[in-house]
């Protein structure tokens, strides 16, 4: 995984911005490699590049640089960006094998947006309530019916992760805004996982968490690893641990993260799209 080569996929990465992304991507991949070795692991975590507030042109550049997984946390932006990425790359079916990237939805999701998310997302990392499970399952049913009626290939099941709230502090003691990050209490992970596993069109993949703001992330990630181990005891295929961002990816890798969500360190400071 050392270095960055322009892959065979669509898009261009030979302009100034592409060269900037290549350099940043090389640095992040080196960090991931070093942390993986330090943790004594042979499996390298999947890098999900979070493209929030960056244009579809950057997604196309990333695809040309070999990035396969990108993340978004707002449906309206993600929906438009997925469509524009298709236009730029000339590749349709964003969840199909020929797609330039796989889209991971990682933010808080309103149930009424489920019908849109299933059209472009390969995975939803932020499942935090039963009503969202039901909405995603229903939306998947409608999406498969739409595809069948249009003569399109059936899409793969939607990969779903249980988002866990790992902040041990009472709500009133948390930094402003931290409560909006979402997640279920650790004690509720099993019940929500059962709901996902039983839902049509969904595939239980594992757990996800954001490290509590202002605290050492290591204990939170260790707790997430414990929850993952308990979950795989019941669902052996639910092995994903989505944890770690630009500032704490080393601690996440040490705790066993299989998927990292990195934005700023790859794409640089974010400027709003449009």
XYZ file of C-alpha atoms in Angstrom:
274
model
C 0.000 0.000 0.000
C 3.064 2.260 -0.026
C 3.064 5.131 -2.481
C 0.195 6.194 -4.695
C -0.206 5.099 -8.260
C -2.826 6.346 -10.648
C -5.154 3.411 -10.960
C -6.949 2.133 -14.049
C -10.263 3.653 -12.996
C -11.920 6.719 -14.488
C -11.059 10.307 -13.724
C -7.816 12.276 -13.881
C -5.289 12.980 -11.191
C -2.521 14.618 -13.228
C -3.424 18.249 -12.541
C -2.192 20.355 -9.613
C -5.075 19.291 -7.366
C -4.544 15.664 -8.283
C -0.882 15.885 -7.358
C -1.812 17.493 -4.042
C -4.263 14.692 -3.289
C -1.690 12.087 -4.276
C 0.846 13.517 -1.844
C -1.668 13.712 0.998
C -2.940 10.215 0.274
C 0.601 8.861 0.345
C 1.167 10.414 3.772
C -2.051 8.970 5.201
C -1.426 5.540 3.744
C 2.058 5.598 5.260
C 0.540 6.407 8.659
C -1.869 3.499 8.269
C 0.954 1.133 7.312
C 3.103 2.227 10.241
C 0.248 1.919 12.738
C -0.687 -1.488 11.350
C 2.862 -2.752 11.793
C 3.110 -1.246 15.275
C -0.088 -3.066 16.251
C 1.341 -6.363 15.011
C -1.444 -6.743 12.470
C -1.226 -8.307 9.032
C -4.617 -7.038 7.856
C -4.548 -3.440 6.626
C -7.703 -1.442 7.471
C -9.842 -0.093 4.651
C -9.375 3.636 4.155
C -12.638 5.510 3.586
C -11.901 9.034 2.356
C -14.563 11.410 3.662
C -15.290 13.944 0.929
C -17.726 16.196 2.777
C -17.704 19.757 1.365
C -15.383 18.742 -1.474
C -16.552 18.500 -5.100
C -17.229 15.465 -7.245
C -14.128 16.346 -9.270
C -12.074 15.402 -6.221
C -13.904 12.078 -5.964
C -13.006 11.364 -9.600
C -9.373 12.263 -8.873
C -9.359 9.976 -5.850
C -10.774 7.142 -7.944
C -7.948 7.655 -10.442
C -5.511 7.430 -7.528
C -6.882 4.043 -6.538
C -9.286 5.085 -3.773
C -12.207 2.658 -3.761
C -14.198 3.856 -0.734
C -15.521 7.354 -0.038
C -17.711 8.621 2.778
C -20.384 11.295 3.107
C -22.489 12.381 6.064
C -25.251 14.460 4.482
C -27.691 12.870 2.065
C -28.401 15.936 -0.034
C -24.720 16.495 -0.748
C -23.981 12.804 -1.176
C -26.876 12.271 -3.567
C -25.814 15.099 -5.849
C -22.151 14.159 -5.660
C -22.800 10.519 -6.527
C -24.758 11.589 -9.605
C -22.071 14.068 -10.654
C -19.339 11.471 -10.134
C -21.226 9.177 -12.487
C -21.350 11.970 -15.056
C -17.653 12.762 -14.722
C -16.500 9.162 -14.890
C -19.080 7.835 -17.317
C -19.745 4.894 -15.017
C -23.239 4.169 -13.760
C -24.642 1.905 -11.012
C -22.852 3.412 -7.983
C -23.197 0.186 -6.024
C -22.130 -2.110 -8.848
C -18.789 -3.820 -9.465
C -17.805 -1.374 -12.233
C -18.390 1.705 -10.096
C -15.449 4.061 -9.581
C -16.068 4.173 -5.823
C -18.221 2.673 -3.095
C -20.238 5.255 -1.175
C -20.366 4.938 2.618
C -22.978 7.010 4.437
C -21.474 7.885 7.819
C -23.632 10.709 9.244
C -26.888 10.919 11.128
C -29.690 9.855 8.820
C -33.329 10.867 8.934
C -35.665 7.989 8.195
C -37.347 9.911 5.381
C -34.005 10.065 3.538
C -33.651 6.285 3.408
C -35.344 6.141 -0.001
C -32.537 8.256 -1.458
C -29.596 6.674 0.342
C -30.334 3.176 -0.967
C -29.914 4.447 -4.520
C -26.239 5.305 -4.155
C -24.837 3.983 -0.869
C -23.074 0.675 -0.486
C -23.089 0.958 3.314
C -24.657 2.968 6.138
C -22.366 3.185 9.173
C -24.699 5.214 11.363
C -27.676 2.981 12.119
C -28.754 4.044 15.598
C -32.434 3.177 16.010
C -34.990 0.562 15.040
C -37.148 2.992 13.058
C -34.185 3.671 10.755
C -33.665 -0.065 10.253
C -37.288 -0.405 9.209
C -37.075 2.610 6.888
C -33.927 1.327 5.183
C -35.402 -2.144 4.738
C -38.599 -0.753 3.223
C -36.607 1.540 0.960
C -34.487 -1.376 -0.218
C -37.619 -3.291 -1.129
C -38.896 -0.386 -3.209
C -35.502 0.120 -4.826
C -35.236 -3.513 -5.873
C -38.759 -3.353 -7.315
C -37.883 -0.165 -9.217
C -34.826 -1.812 -10.672
C -36.732 -4.908 -11.692
C -39.392 -2.817 -13.430
C -36.698 -0.842 -15.256
C -34.782 -3.917 -16.326
C -31.830 -2.975 -14.113
C -29.609 -5.364 -12.204
C -30.647 -6.029 -8.614
C -28.417 -4.219 -6.170
C -26.452 -5.867 -3.384
C -27.834 -5.837 0.159
C -27.189 -2.602 2.026
C -24.342 -3.072 4.487
C -25.320 -1.679 7.906
C -23.330 -0.956 11.051
C -24.634 -0.218 14.521
C -23.395 3.180 15.664
C -22.473 3.126 19.342
C -22.341 6.070 21.760
C -19.142 5.514 23.745
C -19.058 8.765 25.695
C -19.166 7.846 29.416
C -20.093 11.373 30.510
C -23.625 12.453 31.382
C -25.273 14.502 28.657
C -24.869 17.750 30.587
C -21.103 17.224 30.954
C -20.385 16.654 27.287
C -18.874 19.370 25.071
C -21.413 21.338 23.064
C -22.611 19.430 20.027
C -21.230 16.047 21.010
C -24.675 14.624 21.715
C -25.690 15.202 18.111
C -23.192 12.587 16.941
C -25.676 9.841 17.703
C -25.299 6.205 18.602
C -27.007 3.691 20.835
C -26.034 2.803 24.372
C -23.593 -0.132 24.380
C -26.195 -2.238 26.176
C -28.567 -1.844 23.210
C -26.157 -2.982 20.497
C -27.349 -6.587 20.505
C -31.035 -5.748 20.101
C -30.399 -3.313 17.258
C -28.073 -5.789 15.558
C -30.808 -8.431 15.758
C -33.213 -6.016 14.071
C -30.769 -5.364 11.229
C -29.952 -9.046 10.762
C -33.643 -9.900 10.451
C -34.471 -7.061 8.036
C -34.981 -7.764 4.345
C -32.439 -6.123 2.076
C -29.968 -5.297 4.843
C -26.728 -6.993 5.799
C -25.326 -6.610 9.316
C -21.645 -5.735 9.014
C -20.503 -4.630 12.451
C -20.159 -1.573 14.684
C -19.133 2.047 14.316
C -18.250 4.827 16.740
C -16.827 8.331 16.942
C -14.325 8.875 19.749
C -15.751 11.099 22.518
C -14.664 14.693 22.002
C -12.032 15.878 24.449
C -11.212 12.435 25.859
C -8.448 9.931 25.169
C -9.882 7.842 22.308
C -8.070 4.639 23.305
C -10.520 3.470 26.011
C -13.487 4.136 23.730
C -11.943 2.182 20.881
C -11.070 -0.663 23.247
C -14.701 -0.784 24.348
C -15.827 -0.820 20.714
C -13.530 -3.793 20.084
C -15.162 -5.613 23.019
C -18.603 -4.938 21.601
C -17.451 -6.175 18.204
C -16.157 -9.404 19.715
C -19.471 -10.000 21.451
C -21.373 -9.269 18.246
C -19.324 -11.654 16.118
C -20.011 -14.363 18.666
C -23.614 -14.234 17.450
C -23.052 -12.962 13.901
C -19.650 -14.216 12.666
C -19.853 -12.158 9.465
C -20.337 -8.845 11.310
C -16.615 -8.165 11.570
C -16.394 -4.492 10.575
C -15.161 -2.019 13.176
C -15.545 1.487 11.749
C -13.458 3.805 13.903
C -10.677 6.338 13.620
C -10.390 9.653 11.837
C -7.506 11.941 10.906
C -6.582 12.737 14.497
C -6.915 9.276 16.058
C -6.450 6.638 13.366
C -3.391 5.152 15.112
C -5.348 4.442 18.299
C -8.202 2.980 16.253
C -5.870 0.651 14.360
C -4.288 -0.465 17.625
C -7.761 -1.389 18.890
C -8.586 -3.419 15.793
C -10.427 -0.996 13.491
C -11.136 -2.486 10.080
C -12.393 0.737 8.474
C -10.990 4.239 8.943
C -12.874 7.441 8.084
C -10.333 10.102 7.085
C -11.201 13.427 5.491
C -9.087 16.490 6.243
C -5.692 14.783 6.118
C -6.388 13.577 2.564
C -8.416 16.428 1.111
C -7.150 19.391 3.121
C -9.251 22.193 4.641
C -12.888 21.997 3.659
C -14.574 24.722 1.698
C -18.351 24.428 1.153
C -19.347 23.048 -2.245
C -21.029 25.516 -4.574
